[in-house]
C-alpha cells in the first residue's frame, strides 16, 4: 500500500512537472499575442475650457485624430487609440492624469500640454516611468534647458526662439525701450526673461514689468504702469486669451494713439481672428507654421477647416506632425519602447507639412525654421484667415538656443 501511495505521488509530481514544462513555451506566445493585440494609446492633455482652448483645445485633439486616421488607424497590427483630458491648466491635475494614464490606462505617449507648469509636472511623471512626452503647446525654454529629460520632446516653439525673433526685429526698427506686461507663472517669466535678453543684446533697454494672474480679465492697472514707464514698446509676455484681452484694452486706453507700440512675441492665428485685422494690423509676431505658406500647408489647412470650421494654429498643426512622426517611429522600431523610439526620432529628420527641416536634438528640442510675420491691414487681406505677410523665414539654428547654452544635464553628460 505504501508503495502504491508513493507511486501515485511520483506520478502526480511527474504530471505536474510535465504540465509545467509544457506551460512555459505555450505561455510565451500567448503573452506576445496579448501584447500584439493591446492598442497603442496616445493621450492628448490640453486646455478644453479656458484661456488656451482656442490655440489648442478641441482643435489639437482633432489634429491628432487626423494623424491617426491618415496613418490607417493602426500600427504593428495594433489599433491606435486617442485619449483626451482637460488639465485645467493646473500642475496637480496634470500629474494625476499622467499617473492614471501611464499606470492604469496603458497610455504610451502624452502630448499637447498647454502651460509650462503642466508640461513640467507631466515630464517628471513620464521620466520616472520611462514614458514619452511631446510638448506641442507650452513654451518655456526651460523645458529643454535645466528641466530636460531623456523622454521629453519640445516640438513647436519656445520663449527663446520667439523672444529672439521678435525682440531683435523690433529693436532694429527703433523700438529700443520696453516695458513688459507678464503672465505670472513659468511661461510668462521665461518669455519676459528671454525676450528682454535679446532686446538688451540688440542695444535696447528694459524699463520694468508688471505681472498679472493667468486668465486675467482687467488689464487697466498694468497698462497704466506701462504707459507711465514711457517705454516705446509694451511687450506682452503672455498668451491666448490674456494677450487678446490686453490688446483690446490697450486699444480702449489709446495706447497706440499715445505713441507707444505693442509687441506680442507669442501670438497665434486664432488670436488675430478674435481681434480682427482692424485692431491687430501691423503687429510683428513669429510663428512656427502658417497655413498659407505653401501648397502642403494649404492642403492641410483646408482639410482641418472642413472638419472644424477654423484654420489650424501652429500648435494644432504641430500635434498632427508630432503624432505622425511618433507613429512612424513605432512602426520602424517594432515596439512602443520609449528609448528605442526616442533614438529613431533623433536619427530621422521631420519632413512633412509642418516642417521640411526638423531635427531633434539630444536636449529634446525639435529645431526647425521660424516665420517672422506682420499682420496685414484689412484692405490687404483677401478674406477670412488671410492675415499674415511673411517677412522672413529664420533658419532653426539661428532661431533656437544653441545646444551648449541651455544647461540641459543630458548635454553636459555627453559633451
Tab-separated table of C-alpha atoms in Angstrom:
chain	number	residue	atom	x	y	z
A	1	UNK	CA	0.000	0.000	0.000
A	2	UNK	CA	2.834	2.355	0.888
A	3	UNK	CA	4.494	1.578	-2.430
A	4	UNK	CA	1.227	2.347	-4.215
A	5	UNK	CA	0.906	5.710	-2.495
A	6	UNK	CA	4.499	6.540	-3.315
A	7	UNK	CA	3.884	5.538	-6.906
A	8	UNK	CA	0.805	7.718	-7.125
A	9	UNK	CA	2.637	10.686	-5.611
A	10	UNK	CA	5.526	10.215	-8.020
A	11	UNK	CA	3.130	10.034	-10.956
A	12	UNK	CA	1.320	13.175	-9.804
A	13	UNK	CA	4.618	15.018	-9.401
A	14	UNK	CA	5.743	13.934	-12.822
A	15	UNK	CA	2.436	15.025	-14.281
A	16	UNK	CA	2.726	18.429	-12.613
A	17	UNK	CA	6.299	18.845	-13.791
A	18	UNK	CA	5.264	17.805	-17.270
A	19	UNK	CA	2.382	20.285	-17.271
A	20	UNK	CA	4.716	22.990	-16.000
A	21	UNK	CA	7.201	22.184	-18.717
A	22	UNK	CA	4.532	22.388	-21.369
A	23	UNK	CA	3.065	25.584	-19.980
A	24	UNK	CA	6.339	27.509	-20.356
A	25	UNK	CA	6.606	27.564	-24.153
A	26	UNK	CA	2.822	27.830	-24.590
A	27	UNK	CA	2.517	30.883	-22.297
A	28	UNK	CA	5.136	32.932	-24.132
A	29	UNK	CA	3.318	33.091	-27.481
A	30	UNK	CA	0.065	33.748	-25.609
A	31	UNK	CA	1.632	36.715	-23.839
A	32	UNK	CA	3.170	38.009	-27.062
A	33	UNK	CA	-0.189	37.683	-28.776
A	34	UNK	CA	-1.853	39.590	-25.943
A	35	UNK	CA	0.705	42.419	-26.239
A	36	UNK	CA	0.294	42.482	-30.004
A	37	UNK	CA	-3.455	42.998	-29.589
A	38	UNK	CA	-3.064	45.721	-26.978
A	39	UNK	CA	-3.820	49.136	-28.551
A	40	UNK	CA	-1.203	51.829	-28.912
A	41	UNK	CA	-2.575	54.712	-26.887
A	42	UNK	CA	-1.830	58.425	-27.282
A	43	UNK	CA	-3.038	60.773	-24.546
A	44	UNK	CA	-3.843	64.369	-25.520
A	45	UNK	CA	-3.816	66.533	-22.388
A	46	UNK	CA	-4.985	70.018	-23.266
A	47	UNK	CA	-6.954	73.086	-22.289
A	48	UNK	CA	-10.515	72.315	-23.347
A	49	UNK	CA	-12.298	75.083	-21.496
A	50	UNK	CA	-10.109	78.059	-20.587
A	51	UNK	CA	-7.619	80.682	-21.729
A	52	UNK	CA	-5.705	78.479	-24.207
A	53	UNK	CA	-8.604	76.477	-25.638
A	54	UNK	CA	-8.607	78.364	-28.968
A	55	UNK	CA	-4.919	77.826	-29.679
A	56	UNK	CA	-5.104	74.114	-28.850
A	57	UNK	CA	-8.194	72.654	-27.253
A	58	UNK	CA	-10.526	70.519	-29.331
A	59	UNK	CA	-8.616	71.545	-32.460
A	60	UNK	CA	-5.414	69.981	-31.111
A	61	UNK	CA	-7.300	66.787	-30.341
A	62	UNK	CA	-8.847	66.786	-33.812
A	63	UNK	CA	-5.399	67.164	-35.392
A	64	UNK	CA	-4.152	64.043	-33.575
A	65	UNK	CA	-7.209	62.135	-34.721
A	66	UNK	CA	-6.466	63.232	-38.291
A	67	UNK	CA	-2.914	61.935	-37.957
A	68	UNK	CA	-4.122	58.562	-36.689
A	69	UNK	CA	-6.678	58.291	-39.494
A	70	UNK	CA	-4.090	59.197	-42.132
A	71	UNK	CA	-1.804	56.513	-40.689
A	72	UNK	CA	-4.532	53.919	-41.212
A	73	UNK	CA	-5.774	53.720	-37.629
A	74	UNK	CA	-3.280	51.049	-36.610
A	75	UNK	CA	0.410	50.276	-36.309
A	76	UNK	CA	2.175	46.927	-35.880
A	77	UNK	CA	-1.220	45.297	-36.303
A	78	UNK	CA	-2.473	47.137	-33.212
A	79	UNK	CA	-5.263	49.683	-33.104
A	80	UNK	CA	-4.215	53.255	-32.289
A	81	UNK	CA	-6.468	54.919	-29.720
A	82	UNK	CA	-6.540	58.591	-28.700
A	83	UNK	CA	-7.482	59.547	-25.139
A	84	UNK	CA	-8.146	63.139	-24.067
A	85	UNK	CA	-8.361	65.077	-20.819
A	86	UNK	CA	-8.503	68.681	-19.631
A	87	UNK	CA	-5.565	69.621	-17.422
A	88	UNK	CA	-7.465	72.708	-16.196
A	89	UNK	CA	-4.023	74.361	-16.516
A	90	UNK	CA	-3.167	73.002	-13.047
A	91	UNK	CA	0.069	71.072	-12.411
A	92	UNK	CA	-1.507	68.785	-9.780
A	93	UNK	CA	-4.329	67.923	-12.169
A	94	UNK	CA	-1.834	67.198	-14.938
A	95	UNK	CA	0.202	64.942	-12.630
A	96	UNK	CA	-2.886	62.991	-11.583
A	97	UNK	CA	-3.958	62.447	-15.198
A	98	UNK	CA	-0.459	61.377	-16.214
A	99	UNK	CA	-0.260	58.815	-13.389
A	100	UNK	CA	-3.657	57.389	-14.285
A	101	UNK	CA	-2.839	57.191	-17.973
A	102	UNK	CA	0.638	55.694	-17.625
A	103	UNK	CA	-0.031	53.362	-14.674
A	104	UNK	CA	-3.560	52.110	-15.362
A	105	UNK	CA	-4.819	53.083	-18.814
A	106	UNK	CA	-1.941	51.848	-20.958
A	107	UNK	CA	-1.045	55.228	-22.472
A	108	UNK	CA	2.256	55.070	-24.315
A	109	UNK	CA	2.800	58.776	-25.047
A	110	UNK	CA	1.269	62.033	-23.759
A	111	UNK	CA	1.227	65.163	-25.888
A	112	UNK	CA	-0.119	68.732	-26.163
A	113	UNK	CA	0.219	70.289	-22.617
A	114	UNK	CA	-0.801	73.958	-22.928
A	115	UNK	CA	1.046	75.541	-20.000
A	116	UNK	CA	4.668	75.227	-18.975
A	117	UNK	CA	3.704	74.346	-15.399
A	118	UNK	CA	1.539	71.401	-16.513
A	119	UNK	CA	4.200	70.336	-19.001
A	120	UNK	CA	6.935	70.288	-16.349
A	121	UNK	CA	4.734	68.317	-13.952
A	122	UNK	CA	3.886	65.720	-16.609
A	123	UNK	CA	7.509	65.482	-17.719
A	124	UNK	CA	8.544	64.436	-14.221
A	125	UNK	CA	5.943	61.657	-14.076
A	126	UNK	CA	6.965	60.461	-17.540
A	127	UNK	CA	10.660	60.452	-16.709
A	128	UNK	CA	10.066	58.380	-13.567
A	129	UNK	CA	8.225	55.771	-15.653
A	130	UNK	CA	10.404	55.981	-18.772
A	131	UNK	CA	7.419	57.034	-20.858
A	132	UNK	CA	7.282	59.639	-23.603
A	133	UNK	CA	6.006	63.219	-23.615
A	134	UNK	CA	5.800	65.505	-26.659
A	135	UNK	CA	5.123	69.120	-25.668
A	136	UNK	CA	3.457	70.919	-28.569
A	137	UNK	CA	1.858	73.898	-26.794
A	138	UNK	CA	3.780	75.035	-23.714
A	139	UNK	CA	6.639	77.397	-24.455
A	140	UNK	CA	9.177	77.794	-21.641
A	141	UNK	CA	12.705	77.300	-22.939
A	142	UNK	CA	13.474	75.629	-19.592
A	143	UNK	CA	11.703	72.505	-20.912
A	144	UNK	CA	14.833	71.716	-22.916
A	145	UNK	CA	17.112	73.605	-20.549
A	146	UNK	CA	17.521	72.872	-16.867
A	147	UNK	CA	14.402	70.661	-16.785
A	148	UNK	CA	15.224	68.492	-19.821
A	149	UNK	CA	14.960	64.709	-19.548
A	150	UNK	CA	15.543	61.739	-21.893
A	151	UNK	CA	11.824	61.209	-22.598
A	152	UNK	CA	10.595	64.714	-23.450
A	153	UNK	CA	10.413	66.384	-26.857
A	154	UNK	CA	9.630	70.088	-27.316
A	155	UNK	CA	8.104	70.321	-30.773
A	156	UNK	CA	6.673	73.691	-31.805
A	157	UNK	CA	8.176	76.909	-30.395
A	158	UNK	CA	9.727	78.260	-27.224
A	159	UNK	CA	10.290	81.540	-25.444
A	160	UNK	CA	13.899	81.752	-26.621
A	161	UNK	CA	13.095	81.449	-30.333
A	162	UNK	CA	10.054	83.718	-30.182
A	163	UNK	CA	11.731	86.297	-27.982
A	164	UNK	CA	14.817	86.406	-30.173
A	165	UNK	CA	12.970	86.613	-33.495
A	166	UNK	CA	10.514	89.330	-32.446
A	167	UNK	CA	12.716	91.236	-29.982
A	168	UNK	CA	15.626	91.721	-32.354
A	169	UNK	CA	13.376	92.691	-35.268
A	170	UNK	CA	11.562	95.377	-33.273
A	171	UNK	CA	14.712	96.897	-31.745
A	172	UNK	CA	16.209	97.026	-35.231
A	173	UNK	CA	13.228	99.151	-36.308
A	174	UNK	CA	13.758	101.626	-33.453
A	175	UNK	CA	11.759	100.068	-30.614
A	176	UNK	CA	14.628	100.177	-28.155
A	177	UNK	CA	12.862	100.727	-24.786
A	178	UNK	CA	10.487	98.090	-23.434
A	179	UNK	CA	8.064	97.550	-20.554
A	180	UNK	CA	6.615	94.064	-20.078
A	181	UNK	CA	3.120	93.003	-19.022
A	182	UNK	CA	3.767	89.441	-17.923
A	183	UNK	CA	1.676	86.374	-17.032
A	184	UNK	CA	2.744	85.452	-13.515
A	185	UNK	CA	3.820	81.836	-13.971
A	186	UNK	CA	6.654	79.856	-15.564
A	187	UNK	CA	5.817	80.632	-19.197
A	188	UNK	CA	5.409	84.391	-18.685
A	189	UNK	CA	8.577	84.652	-16.639
A	190	UNK	CA	10.533	82.735	-19.290
A	191	UNK	CA	9.162	84.859	-22.120
A	192	UNK	CA	9.957	88.139	-20.336
A	193	UNK	CA	13.455	86.886	-19.471
A	194	UNK	CA	14.306	85.581	-22.939
A	195	UNK	CA	12.821	88.494	-24.889
A	196	UNK	CA	14.394	91.009	-22.527
A	197	UNK	CA	17.825	89.486	-23.016
A	198	UNK	CA	17.558	89.854	-26.782
A	199	UNK	CA	16.261	93.407	-26.504
A	200	UNK	CA	19.334	94.308	-24.430
A	201	UNK	CA	21.684	92.339	-26.687
A	202	UNK	CA	20.387	94.367	-29.650
A	203	UNK	CA	21.121	97.648	-27.833
A	204	UNK	CA	17.735	98.240	-26.201
A	205	UNK	CA	16.673	98.698	-22.566
A	206	UNK	CA	14.003	97.078	-20.374
A	207	UNK	CA	12.451	99.759	-18.160
A	208	UNK	CA	10.305	97.498	-15.994
A	209	UNK	CA	7.468	94.971	-15.844
A	210	UNK	CA	4.083	94.278	-14.265
A	211	UNK	CA	2.820	90.761	-13.593
A	212	UNK	CA	-0.782	89.581	-13.846
A	213	UNK	CA	-2.539	86.315	-12.921
A	214	UNK	CA	-3.346	83.702	-15.551
A	215	UNK	CA	-6.706	84.200	-17.300
A	216	UNK	CA	-6.872	87.836	-16.250
A	217	UNK	CA	-9.835	89.988	-17.290
A	218	UNK	CA	-8.858	93.534	-16.289
A	219	UNK	CA	-5.535	94.916	-17.562
A	220	UNK	CA	-6.176	98.577	-16.726
A	221	UNK	CA	-3.681	98.873	-13.874
A	222	UNK	CA	-0.964	97.040	-15.825
A	223	UNK	CA	-1.497	99.177	-18.920
A	224	UNK	CA	-1.348	102.322	-16.783
A	225	UNK	CA	2.040	101.249	-15.405
A	226	UNK	CA	3.256	100.580	-18.937
A	227	UNK	CA	2.081	103.999	-20.149
A	228	UNK	CA	3.719	105.761	-17.225
A	229	UNK	CA	7.022	103.993	-17.924
A	230	UNK	CA	7.441	105.945	-21.157
A	231	UNK	CA	8.683	102.829	-22.965
A	232	UNK	CA	8.352	102.833	-26.740
A	233	UNK	CA	7.295	99.181	-26.723
A	234	UNK	CA	4.853	97.425	-24.401
A	235	UNK	CA	5.835	93.766	-24.557
A	236	UNK	CA	3.069	91.268	-23.823
A	237	UNK	CA	4.705	88.288	-22.160
A	238	UNK	CA	1.523	86.247	-22.085
A	239	UNK	CA	-0.598	84.228	-24.490
A	240	UNK	CA	-4.043	83.193	-25.657
A	241	UNK	CA	-6.975	84.948	-24.040
A	242	UNK	CA	-4.684	87.082	-21.878
A	243	UNK	CA	-2.954	88.541	-24.941
A	244	UNK	CA	-6.287	89.184	-26.655
A	245	UNK	CA	-7.705	90.976	-23.602
A	246	UNK	CA	-4.565	93.069	-23.175
A	247	UNK	CA	-4.575	94.217	-26.803
A	248	UNK	CA	-8.290	95.032	-26.784
A	249	UNK	CA	-7.978	97.063	-23.594
A	250	UNK	CA	-4.847	98.785	-24.882
A	251	UNK	CA	-6.950	100.000	-27.814
A	252	UNK	CA	-9.543	101.348	-25.382
A	253	UNK	CA	-6.784	103.143	-23.464
A	254	UNK	CA	-5.461	104.739	-26.645
A	255	UNK	CA	-2.002	103.239	-26.127
A	256	UNK	CA	-1.013	103.302	-29.798
A	257	UNK	CA	-2.535	106.745	-30.347
A	258	UNK	CA	-0.389	107.927	-27.442
A	259	UNK	CA	2.781	106.965	-29.299
A	260	UNK	CA	3.568	103.558	-27.801
A	261	UNK	CA	3.510	100.267	-29.704
A	262	UNK	CA	2.562	96.764	-28.651
A	263	UNK	CA	4.760	93.718	-29.168
A	264	UNK	CA	3.442	90.199	-28.673
A	265	UNK	CA	6.244	87.638	-29.077
A	266	UNK	CA	3.728	84.806	-28.681
A	267	UNK	CA	0.588	85.093	-30.767
A	268	UNK	CA	-1.472	82.660	-32.794
A	269	UNK	CA	-3.682	82.984	-35.830
A	270	UNK	CA	-6.706	82.303	-33.601
A	271	UNK	CA	-5.774	85.433	-31.617
A	272	UNK	CA	-5.703	87.533	-34.794
A	273	UNK	CA	-9.067	86.069	-35.817
A	274	UNK	CA	-10.571	87.061	-32.462
A	275	UNK	CA	-9.089	90.568	-32.539
A	276	UNK	CA	-9.832	91.335	-36.186
A	277	UNK	CA	-7.385	92.982	-38.567
A	278	UNK	CA	-8.509	96.497	-37.685
A	279	UNK	CA	-7.196	96.002	-34.128
A	280	UNK	CA	-4.278	93.656	-34.843
A	281	UNK	CA	-2.884	95.234	-38.033
A	282	UNK	CA	0.810	95.991	-38.031
A	283	UNK	CA	1.732	93.628	-35.200
A	284	UNK	CA	5.047	91.878	-35.812
A	285	UNK	CA	4.949	88.333	-34.464
A	286	UNK	CA	6.582	84.960	-35.001
A	287	UNK	CA	5.047	81.558	-35.561
A	288	UNK	CA	6.422	78.137	-36.351
A	289	UNK	CA	3.813	77.483	-39.055
A	290	UNK	CA	1.242	79.300	-41.202
A	291	UNK	CA	-1.476	77.590	-43.187
A	292	UNK	CA	-0.953	79.786	-46.282
A	293	UNK	CA	2.810	79.314	-46.611
A	294	UNK	CA	2.854	76.715	-49.411
A	295	UNK	CA	0.785	74.023	-51.129
A	296	UNK	CA	1.330	71.428	-48.381
A	297	UNK	CA	0.310	73.780	-45.583
A	298	UNK	CA	-2.712	74.959	-47.561
A	299	UNK	CA	-3.852	71.387	-48.219
A	300	UNK	CA	-3.687	70.527	-44.515
A	301	UNK	CA	-5.305	73.816	-43.552
A	302	UNK	CA	-8.268	73.235	-45.858
A	303	UNK	CA	-8.757	69.684	-44.567
A	304	UNK	CA	-8.660	70.907	-40.987
A	305	UNK	CA	-11.070	73.739	-41.821
A	306	UNK	CA	-13.608	71.333	-43.300
A	307	UNK	CA	-13.596	69.380	-40.015
A	308	UNK	CA	-13.548	72.281	-37.553
A	309	UNK	CA	-14.659	75.464	-39.317
A	310	UNK	CA	-11.337	77.114	-38.430
A	311	UNK	CA	-7.840	77.262	-39.820
A	312	UNK	CA	-5.281	75.482	-37.617
A	313	UNK	CA	-2.937	77.268	-35.263
A	314	UNK	CA	0.739	76.328	-35.281
A	315	UNK	CA	0.126	74.233	-32.133
A	316	UNK	CA	-2.658	72.265	-33.775
A	317	UNK	CA	-0.568	71.657	-36.892
A	318	UNK	CA	2.293	70.570	-34.629
A	319	UNK	CA	0.051	67.996	-32.946
A	320	UNK	CA	-0.592	66.379	-36.324
A	321	UNK	CA	3.116	66.411	-37.180
A	322	UNK	CA	4.274	65.061	-33.809
A	323	UNK	CA	1.685	62.274	-33.683
A	324	UNK	CA	2.572	61.207	-37.226
A	325	UNK	CA	6.319	61.127	-36.553
A	326	UNK	CA	5.726	59.174	-33.344
A	327	UNK	CA	3.681	56.533	-35.194
A	328	UNK	CA	6.372	56.293	-37.873
A	329	UNK	CA	8.878	55.597	-35.104
A	330	UNK	CA	6.693	52.906	-33.516
A	331	UNK	CA	6.381	51.194	-36.876
A	332	UNK	CA	10.098	51.470	-37.608
A	333	UNK	CA	11.351	50.083	-34.273
A	334	UNK	CA	8.583	47.492	-33.945
A	335	UNK	CA	7.509	48.444	-30.417
A	336	UNK	CA	6.402	51.256	-28.102
A	337	UNK	CA	9.659	51.167	-26.135
A	338	UNK	CA	10.385	54.822	-25.351
A	339	UNK	CA	14.178	54.564	-25.558
A	340	UNK	CA	14.072	52.952	-28.993
A	341	UNK	CA	11.509	55.462	-30.254
A	342	UNK	CA	13.470	58.458	-29.000
A	343	UNK	CA	16.607	57.137	-30.704
A	344	UNK	CA	14.758	56.691	-34.010
A	345	UNK	CA	13.174	60.143	-33.824
A	346	UNK	CA	16.580	61.739	-33.253
A	347	UNK	CA	18.097	59.818	-36.152
A	348	UNK	CA	15.361	60.675	-38.657
A	349	UNK	CA	14.517	64.253	-39.704
A	350	UNK	CA	10.962	65.579	-39.700
A	351	UNK	CA	9.847	66.313	-43.238
A	352	UNK	CA	6.132	66.952	-43.518
A	353	UNK	CA	3.594	69.747	-43.879
A	354	UNK	CA	4.776	71.287	-40.580
A	355	UNK	CA	8.467	71.488	-41.464
A	356	UNK	CA	10.784	70.125	-44.112
A	357	UNK	CA	13.901	70.679	-41.994
A	358	UNK	CA	13.127	69.444	-38.477
A	359	UNK	CA	15.957	67.851	-36.474
A	360	UNK	CA	15.537	66.502	-32.942
A	361	UNK	CA	18.471	67.336	-30.659
A	362	UNK	CA	19.660	65.412	-27.620
A	363	UNK	CA	18.122	68.016	-25.269
A	364	UNK	CA	14.684	67.251	-26.739
A	365	UNK	CA	14.391	70.421	-28.837
A	366	UNK	CA	12.994	69.948	-32.350
A	367	UNK	CA	14.947	72.525	-34.338
A	368	UNK	CA	13.180	73.947	-37.406
A	369	UNK	CA	12.765	77.286	-39.137
A	370	UNK	CA	10.533	80.018	-37.668
A	371	UNK	CA	8.489	82.621	-39.524
A	372	UNK	CA	8.709	86.367	-38.856
A	373	UNK	CA	5.257	87.735	-39.712
A	374	UNK	CA	3.405	91.039	-39.918
A	375	UNK	CA	-0.357	91.202	-39.504
A	376	UNK	CA	-1.990	92.590	-42.648
A	377	UNK	CA	-4.103	95.700	-42.874
A	378	UNK	CA	-7.798	94.977	-43.547
A	379	UNK	CA	-7.511	96.182	-47.141
A	380	UNK	CA	-4.551	93.836	-47.776
A	381	UNK	CA	-6.435	90.683	-46.802
A	382	UNK	CA	-8.127	88.589	-49.461
A	383	UNK	CA	-10.615	87.161	-46.956
A	384	UNK	CA	-11.029	85.297	-43.659
A	385	UNK	CA	-7.809	83.748	-42.307
A	386	UNK	CA	-5.599	85.613	-44.821
A	387	UNK	CA	-3.884	87.501	-42.035
A	388	UNK	CA	-0.100	87.455	-42.406
A	389	UNK	CA	2.670	88.817	-44.553
A	390	UNK	CA	5.771	86.622	-44.272
A	391	UNK	CA	8.702	88.965	-43.607
A	392	UNK	CA	11.356	86.273	-43.225
A	393	UNK	CA	11.913	82.586	-42.618
A	394	UNK	CA	14.554	82.285	-39.920
A	395	UNK	CA	16.641	79.063	-40.025
A	396	UNK	CA	16.295	76.878	-36.952
A	397	UNK	CA	19.948	77.113	-35.952
A	398	UNK	CA	19.550	80.898	-35.831
A	399	UNK	CA	16.170	80.936	-34.080
A	400	UNK	CA	16.603	78.371	-31.301
A	401	UNK	CA	19.076	78.434	-28.434
A	402	UNK	CA	22.417	76.733	-29.137
A	403	UNK	CA	22.603	73.261	-27.628
A	404	UNK	CA	25.520	74.063	-25.331
A	405	UNK	CA	23.866	77.136	-23.789
A	406	UNK	CA	20.658	75.633	-22.387
A	407	UNK	CA	22.009	73.975	-19.269
A	408	UNK	CA	20.461	70.608	-20.123
A	409	UNK	CA	22.089	67.886	-17.954
A	410	UNK	CA	21.885	65.424	-20.836
A	411	UNK	CA	24.171	67.616	-22.897
A	412	UNK	CA	26.670	68.026	-20.066
A	413	UNK	CA	26.957	64.274	-19.683
A	414	UNK	CA	27.606	63.588	-23.340
A	415	UNK	CA	29.799	66.559	-24.320
